[in-house]
mmCIF file of C-alpha atoms in Angstrom:
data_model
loop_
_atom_site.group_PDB
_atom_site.id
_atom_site.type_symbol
_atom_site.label_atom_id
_atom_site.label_comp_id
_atom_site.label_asym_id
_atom_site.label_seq_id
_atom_site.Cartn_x
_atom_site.Cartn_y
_atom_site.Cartn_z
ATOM 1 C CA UNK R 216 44.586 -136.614 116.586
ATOM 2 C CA UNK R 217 41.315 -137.306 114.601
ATOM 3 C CA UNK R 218 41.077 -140.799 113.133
ATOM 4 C CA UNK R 219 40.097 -140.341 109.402
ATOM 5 C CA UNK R 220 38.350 -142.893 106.985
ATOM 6 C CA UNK R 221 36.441 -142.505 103.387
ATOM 7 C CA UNK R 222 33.003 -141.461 102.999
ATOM 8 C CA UNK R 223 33.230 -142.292 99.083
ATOM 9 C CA UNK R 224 36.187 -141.149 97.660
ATOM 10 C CA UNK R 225 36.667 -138.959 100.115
ATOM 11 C CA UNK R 226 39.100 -138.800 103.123
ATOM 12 C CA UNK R 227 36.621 -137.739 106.641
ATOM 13 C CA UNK R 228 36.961 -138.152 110.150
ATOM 14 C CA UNK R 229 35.182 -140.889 111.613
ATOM 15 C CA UNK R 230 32.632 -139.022 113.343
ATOM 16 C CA UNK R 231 31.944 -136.893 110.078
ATOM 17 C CA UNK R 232 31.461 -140.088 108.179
ATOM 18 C CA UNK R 233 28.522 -141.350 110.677
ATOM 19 C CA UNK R 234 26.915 -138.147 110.477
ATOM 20 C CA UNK R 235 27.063 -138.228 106.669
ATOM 21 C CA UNK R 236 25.809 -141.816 105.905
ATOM 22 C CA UNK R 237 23.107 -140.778 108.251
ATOM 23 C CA UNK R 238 22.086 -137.798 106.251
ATOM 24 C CA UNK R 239 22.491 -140.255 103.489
ATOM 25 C CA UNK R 240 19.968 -142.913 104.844
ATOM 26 C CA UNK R 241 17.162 -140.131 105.664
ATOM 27 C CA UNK R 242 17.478 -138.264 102.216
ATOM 28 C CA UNK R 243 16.986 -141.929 100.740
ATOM 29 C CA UNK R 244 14.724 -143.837 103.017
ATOM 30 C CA UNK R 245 10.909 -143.130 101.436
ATOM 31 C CA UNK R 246 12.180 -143.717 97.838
ATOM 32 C CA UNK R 247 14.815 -146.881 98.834
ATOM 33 C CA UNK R 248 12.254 -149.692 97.922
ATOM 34 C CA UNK R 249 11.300 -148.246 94.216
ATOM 35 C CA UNK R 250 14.814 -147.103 93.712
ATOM 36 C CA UNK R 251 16.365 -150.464 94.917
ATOM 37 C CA UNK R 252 13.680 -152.157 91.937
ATOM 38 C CA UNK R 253 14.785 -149.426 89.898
ATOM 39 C CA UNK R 254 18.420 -149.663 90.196
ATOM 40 C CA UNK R 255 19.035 -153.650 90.195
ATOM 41 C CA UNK R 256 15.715 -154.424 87.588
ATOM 42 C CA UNK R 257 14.656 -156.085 90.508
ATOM 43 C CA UNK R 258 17.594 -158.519 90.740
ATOM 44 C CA UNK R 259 17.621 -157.131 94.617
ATOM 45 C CA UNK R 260 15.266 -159.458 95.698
ATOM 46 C CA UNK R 261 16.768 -162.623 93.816
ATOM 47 C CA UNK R 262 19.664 -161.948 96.132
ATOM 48 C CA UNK R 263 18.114 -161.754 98.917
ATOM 49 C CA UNK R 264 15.793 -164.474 98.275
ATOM 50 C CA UNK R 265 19.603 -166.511 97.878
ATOM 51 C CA UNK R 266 20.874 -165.345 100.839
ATOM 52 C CA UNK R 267 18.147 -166.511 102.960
ATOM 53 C CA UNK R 268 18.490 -170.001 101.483
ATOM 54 C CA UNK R 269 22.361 -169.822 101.634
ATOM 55 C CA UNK R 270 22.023 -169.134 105.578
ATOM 56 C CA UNK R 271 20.772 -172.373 106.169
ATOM 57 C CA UNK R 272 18.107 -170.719 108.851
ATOM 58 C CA UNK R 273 15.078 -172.998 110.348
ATOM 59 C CA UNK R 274 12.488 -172.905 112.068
ATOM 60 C CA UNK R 275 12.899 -172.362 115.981
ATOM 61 C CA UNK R 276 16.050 -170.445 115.110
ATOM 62 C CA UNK R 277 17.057 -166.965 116.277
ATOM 63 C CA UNK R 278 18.395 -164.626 113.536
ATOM 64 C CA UNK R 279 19.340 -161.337 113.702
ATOM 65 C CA UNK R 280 18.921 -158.772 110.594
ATOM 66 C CA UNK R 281 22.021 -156.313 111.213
ATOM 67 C CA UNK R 282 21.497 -152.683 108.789
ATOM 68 C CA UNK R 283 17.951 -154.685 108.127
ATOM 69 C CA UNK R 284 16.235 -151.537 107.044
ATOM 70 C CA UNK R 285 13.137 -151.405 105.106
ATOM 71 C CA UNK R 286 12.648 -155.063 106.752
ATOM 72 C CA UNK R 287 13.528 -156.855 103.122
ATOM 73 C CA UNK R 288 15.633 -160.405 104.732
ATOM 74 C CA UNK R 289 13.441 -159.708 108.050
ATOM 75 C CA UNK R 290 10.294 -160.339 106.208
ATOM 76 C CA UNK R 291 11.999 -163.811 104.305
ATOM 77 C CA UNK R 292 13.156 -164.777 107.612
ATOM 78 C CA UNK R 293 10.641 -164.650 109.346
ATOM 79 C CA UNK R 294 8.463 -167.087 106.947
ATOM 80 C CA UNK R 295 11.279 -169.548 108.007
ATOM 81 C CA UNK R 296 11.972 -169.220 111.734
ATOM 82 C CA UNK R 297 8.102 -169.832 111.853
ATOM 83 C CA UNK R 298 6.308 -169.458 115.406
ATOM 84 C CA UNK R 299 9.175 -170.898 117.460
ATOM 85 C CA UNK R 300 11.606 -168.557 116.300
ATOM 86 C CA UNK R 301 12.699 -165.479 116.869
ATOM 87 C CA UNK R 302 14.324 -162.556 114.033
ATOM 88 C CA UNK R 303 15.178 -159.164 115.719
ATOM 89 C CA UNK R 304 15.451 -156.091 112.869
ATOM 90 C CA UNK R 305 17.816 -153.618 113.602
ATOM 91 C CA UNK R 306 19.393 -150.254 112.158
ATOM 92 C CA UNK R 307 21.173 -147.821 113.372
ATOM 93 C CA UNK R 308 19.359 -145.369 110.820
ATOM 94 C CA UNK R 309 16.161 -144.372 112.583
ATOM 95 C CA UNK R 310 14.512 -143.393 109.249
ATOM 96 C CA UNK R 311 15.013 -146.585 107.598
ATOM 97 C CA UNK R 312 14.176 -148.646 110.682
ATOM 98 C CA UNK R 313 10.713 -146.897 110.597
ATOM 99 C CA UNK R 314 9.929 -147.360 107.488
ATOM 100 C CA UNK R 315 10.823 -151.654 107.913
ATOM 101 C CA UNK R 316 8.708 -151.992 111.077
ATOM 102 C CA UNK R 317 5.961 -150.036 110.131
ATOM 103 C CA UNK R 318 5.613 -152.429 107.161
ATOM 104 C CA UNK R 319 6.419 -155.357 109.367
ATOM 105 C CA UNK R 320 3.245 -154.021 111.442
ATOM 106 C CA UNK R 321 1.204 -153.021 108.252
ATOM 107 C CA UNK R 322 1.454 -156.787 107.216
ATOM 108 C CA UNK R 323 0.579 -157.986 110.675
ATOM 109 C CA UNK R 324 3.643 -159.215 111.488
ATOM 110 C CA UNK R 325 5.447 -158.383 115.075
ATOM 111 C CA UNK R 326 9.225 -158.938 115.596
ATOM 112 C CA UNK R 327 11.383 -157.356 118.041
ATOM 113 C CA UNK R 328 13.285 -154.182 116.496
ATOM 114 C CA UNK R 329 15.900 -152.190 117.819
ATOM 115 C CA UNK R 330 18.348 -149.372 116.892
ATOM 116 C CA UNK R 331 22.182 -149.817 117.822
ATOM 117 C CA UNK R 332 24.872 -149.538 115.941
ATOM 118 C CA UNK R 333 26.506 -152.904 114.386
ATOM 119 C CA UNK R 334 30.021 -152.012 116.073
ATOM 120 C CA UNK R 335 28.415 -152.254 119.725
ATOM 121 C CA UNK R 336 25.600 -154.915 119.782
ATOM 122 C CA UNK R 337 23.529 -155.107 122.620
ATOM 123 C CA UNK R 338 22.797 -158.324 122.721
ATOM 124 C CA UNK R 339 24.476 -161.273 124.815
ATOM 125 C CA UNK R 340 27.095 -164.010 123.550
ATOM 126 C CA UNK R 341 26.550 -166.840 121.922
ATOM 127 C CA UNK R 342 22.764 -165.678 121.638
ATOM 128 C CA UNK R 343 21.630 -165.679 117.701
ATOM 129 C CA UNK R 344 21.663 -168.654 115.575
ATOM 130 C CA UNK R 345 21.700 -166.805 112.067
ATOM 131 C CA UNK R 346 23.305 -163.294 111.889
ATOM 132 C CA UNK R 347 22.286 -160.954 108.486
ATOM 133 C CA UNK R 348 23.624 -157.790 107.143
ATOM 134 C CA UNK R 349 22.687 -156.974 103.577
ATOM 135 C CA UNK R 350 23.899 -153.766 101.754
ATOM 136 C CA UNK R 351 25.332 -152.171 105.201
ATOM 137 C CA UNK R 352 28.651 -153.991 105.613
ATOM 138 C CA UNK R 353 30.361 -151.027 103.353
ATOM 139 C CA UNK R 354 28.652 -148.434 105.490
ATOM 140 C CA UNK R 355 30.564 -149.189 108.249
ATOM 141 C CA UNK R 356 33.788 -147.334 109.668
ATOM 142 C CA UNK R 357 35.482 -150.274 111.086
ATOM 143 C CA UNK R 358 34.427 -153.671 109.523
ATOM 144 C CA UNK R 359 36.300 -155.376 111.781
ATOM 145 C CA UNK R 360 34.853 -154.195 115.044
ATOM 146 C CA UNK R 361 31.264 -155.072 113.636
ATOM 147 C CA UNK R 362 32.146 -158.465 112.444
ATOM 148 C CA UNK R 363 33.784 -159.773 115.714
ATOM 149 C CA UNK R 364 30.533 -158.247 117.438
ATOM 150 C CA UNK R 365 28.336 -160.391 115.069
ATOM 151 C CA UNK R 366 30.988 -163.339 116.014
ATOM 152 C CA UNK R 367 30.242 -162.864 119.932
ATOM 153 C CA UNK R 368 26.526 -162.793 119.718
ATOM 154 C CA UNK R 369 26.919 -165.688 117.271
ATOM 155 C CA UNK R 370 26.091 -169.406 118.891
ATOM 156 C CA UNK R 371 28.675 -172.119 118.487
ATOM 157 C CA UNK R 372 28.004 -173.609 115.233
ATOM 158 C CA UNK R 373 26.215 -170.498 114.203
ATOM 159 C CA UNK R 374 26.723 -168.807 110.520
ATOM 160 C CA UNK R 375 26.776 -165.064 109.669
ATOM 161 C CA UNK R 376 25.534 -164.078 105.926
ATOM 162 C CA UNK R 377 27.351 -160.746 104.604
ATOM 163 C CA UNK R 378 25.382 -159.600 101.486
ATOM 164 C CA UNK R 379 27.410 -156.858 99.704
ATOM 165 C CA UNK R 380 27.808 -155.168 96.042
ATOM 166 C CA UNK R 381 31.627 -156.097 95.639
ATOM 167 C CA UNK R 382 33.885 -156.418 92.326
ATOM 168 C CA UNK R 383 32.528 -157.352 89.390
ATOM 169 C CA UNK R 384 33.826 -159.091 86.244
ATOM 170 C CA UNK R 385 36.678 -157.217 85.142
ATOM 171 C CA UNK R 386 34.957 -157.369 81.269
ATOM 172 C CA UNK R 387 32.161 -155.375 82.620
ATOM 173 C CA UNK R 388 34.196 -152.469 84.042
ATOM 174 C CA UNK R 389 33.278 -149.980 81.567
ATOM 175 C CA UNK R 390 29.714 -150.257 81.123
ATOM 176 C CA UNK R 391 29.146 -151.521 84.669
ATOM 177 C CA UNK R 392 31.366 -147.727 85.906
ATOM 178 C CA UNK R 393 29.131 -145.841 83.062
ATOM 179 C CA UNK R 394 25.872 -147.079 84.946
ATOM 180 C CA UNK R 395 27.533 -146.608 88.167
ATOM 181 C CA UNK R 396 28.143 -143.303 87.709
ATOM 182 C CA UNK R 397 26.682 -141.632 85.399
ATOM 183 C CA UNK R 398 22.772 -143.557 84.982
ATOM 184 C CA UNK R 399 22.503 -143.938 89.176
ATOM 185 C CA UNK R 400 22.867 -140.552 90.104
ATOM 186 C CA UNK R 401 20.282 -139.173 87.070
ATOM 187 C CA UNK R 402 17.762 -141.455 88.934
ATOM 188 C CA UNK R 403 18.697 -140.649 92.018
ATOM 189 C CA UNK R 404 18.099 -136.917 90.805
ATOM 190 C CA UNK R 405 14.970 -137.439 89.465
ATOM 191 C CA UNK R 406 13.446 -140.062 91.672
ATOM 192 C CA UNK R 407 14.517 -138.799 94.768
ATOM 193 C CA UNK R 408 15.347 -135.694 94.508
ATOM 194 C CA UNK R 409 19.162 -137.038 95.387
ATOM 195 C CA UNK R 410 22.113 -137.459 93.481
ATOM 196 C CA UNK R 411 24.500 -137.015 95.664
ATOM 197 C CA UNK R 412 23.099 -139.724 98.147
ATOM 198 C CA UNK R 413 23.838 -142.307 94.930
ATOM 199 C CA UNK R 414 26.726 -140.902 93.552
ATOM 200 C CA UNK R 415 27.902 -141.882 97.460
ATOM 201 C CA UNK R 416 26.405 -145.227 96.711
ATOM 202 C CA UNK R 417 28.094 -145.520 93.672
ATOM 203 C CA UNK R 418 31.715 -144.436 95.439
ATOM 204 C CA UNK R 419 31.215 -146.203 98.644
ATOM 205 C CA UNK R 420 30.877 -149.751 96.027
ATOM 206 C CA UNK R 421 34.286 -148.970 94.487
ATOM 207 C CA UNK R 422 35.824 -148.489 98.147
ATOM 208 C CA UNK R 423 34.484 -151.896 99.523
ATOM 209 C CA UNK R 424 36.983 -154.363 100.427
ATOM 210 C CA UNK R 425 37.090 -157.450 97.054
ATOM 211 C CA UNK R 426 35.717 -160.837 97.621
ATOM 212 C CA UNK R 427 39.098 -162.280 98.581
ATOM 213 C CA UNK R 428 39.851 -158.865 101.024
ATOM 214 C CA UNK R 429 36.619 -159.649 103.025
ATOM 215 C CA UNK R 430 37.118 -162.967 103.224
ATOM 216 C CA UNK R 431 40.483 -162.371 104.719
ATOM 217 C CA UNK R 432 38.903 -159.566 107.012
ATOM 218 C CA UNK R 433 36.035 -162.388 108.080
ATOM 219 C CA UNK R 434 38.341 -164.809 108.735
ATOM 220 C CA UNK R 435 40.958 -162.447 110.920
ATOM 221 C CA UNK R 436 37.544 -161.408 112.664
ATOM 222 C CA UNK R 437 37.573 -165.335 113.984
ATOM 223 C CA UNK R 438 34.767 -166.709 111.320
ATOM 224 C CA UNK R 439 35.722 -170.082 109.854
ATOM 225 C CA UNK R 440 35.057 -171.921 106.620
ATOM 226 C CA UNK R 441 34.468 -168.717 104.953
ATOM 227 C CA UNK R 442 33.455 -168.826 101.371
ATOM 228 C CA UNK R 443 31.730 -166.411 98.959
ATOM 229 C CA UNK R 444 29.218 -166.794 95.837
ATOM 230 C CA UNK R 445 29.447 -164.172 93.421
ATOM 231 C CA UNK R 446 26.316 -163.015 92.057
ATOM 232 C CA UNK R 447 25.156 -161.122 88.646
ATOM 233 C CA UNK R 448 29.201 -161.637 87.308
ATOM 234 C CA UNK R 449 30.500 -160.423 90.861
ATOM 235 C CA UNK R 450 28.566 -156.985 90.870
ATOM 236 C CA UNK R 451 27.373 -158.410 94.325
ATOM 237 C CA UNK R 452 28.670 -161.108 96.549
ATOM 238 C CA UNK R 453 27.155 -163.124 99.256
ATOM 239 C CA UNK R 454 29.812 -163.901 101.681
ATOM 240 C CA UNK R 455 29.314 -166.693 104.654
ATOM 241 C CA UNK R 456 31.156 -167.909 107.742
ATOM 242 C CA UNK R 457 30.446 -170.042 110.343
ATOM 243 C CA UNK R 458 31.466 -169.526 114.442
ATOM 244 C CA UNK R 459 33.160 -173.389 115.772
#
């Protein structure tokens, strides 16, 4: 029997969903930087700049950048890691992994990079100091699976940083559900010639697991001390645990 799962709001098989957030990722990838500006006002990069502090990463460490796509928390660690450390960016969406390395190598910067798939890292245990994944949690089939892999290649004391759009304050519903769906995929439409891909974007947000769900789902996984800081009145949420 085919295991099913939700592409959006809408019930897929597992395989089907893969092939669909791929086709997703591809339509996107040249227009994700100016639509990312476009559809946070630029707030994407305050989060991210957060994050980076919030992971506690320093120089010498080795971090890796899980769904790191156009190379935005690659780029931010790598100013921190410094010449002793090491930050590998990885995807398992070809397009978008392109289009981060190339600027990577545009800017002079070299890094390792690699495409594999979150839910089978290939990388050893107890490797990584500092383990990313920003915006690509919620694009996963099984959550689970991909946090204990980030827990394995994790070193003892170790932290993983889970940067996700979760729920936001409840007074903010309406108008937050009007931009959601109706202003994202009009952009989408006319930026990118897309508005399916964000009206996906928009469903695939409302189908996320809450801040308290992941935190549970983190802390089944085997992460400890797990805590969250909600960002922009919740519509994003930087989740962190630590490996003991």
């Amino acid at each position: 029997m085919t295991n099913t799962t939700h592409f959006g709001f809408t019930t897929v098989s597992e395989t089907e969903k893969a092939r669909k957030v791929a086709d997703v990722f591809d339509s996107v990838a040249a227009r994700y930087n100016l639509m990312n500006d476009l559809m946070s006002l630029g707030l994407h990069r305050i989060w991210k700049k957060f994050a980076i502090e919030a992971s506690g990463v320093r120089e010498g460490n080795k971090v890796l950048d899980i769904a790191g796509g156009t190379a935005d928390l690659t780029n931010l660690f790598l100013e921190k890691v410094g010449r002793s450390g090491e930050v590998w960016l990885t995807d398992i969406n070809n397009s978008m992994l392109s289009i981060g390395r190339d600027r990577l190598l545009n800017e002079g910067k070299s890094t390792p990079v690699a495409q594999c798939d979150a839910e089978k890292l290939p990388f050893p245990d107890n490797y990584f100091d500092r383990v990313s994944v920003a915006f690509g949690l919620r694009n996963m089939t099984h959550k689970d699976l991909a946090l204990k892999e980030m827990l394995r290649v994790l070193c003892p004391g170790g932290s993983v940083i889970v940067l996700e759009f979760s729920k936001v304050w409840k007074p903010l519903q309406p108008f937050y559900d009007a931009y959601s769906f109706k202003a994202l995929p009009m952009m989408g439409k006319v930026i990118a010639s897309d508005d399916a891909s964000y009206r996906y974007l928009a469903e695939s947000i409302r189908m996320h697991p809450s801040q308290e769900e992941l935190k549970q789902i983190m802390q089944q996984a085997g992460f400890e001390r797990v805590e969250y800081f909600n960002l922009t009145a919740g519509v994003v949420a930087l989740h962190r645990g630590y490996k003991f």
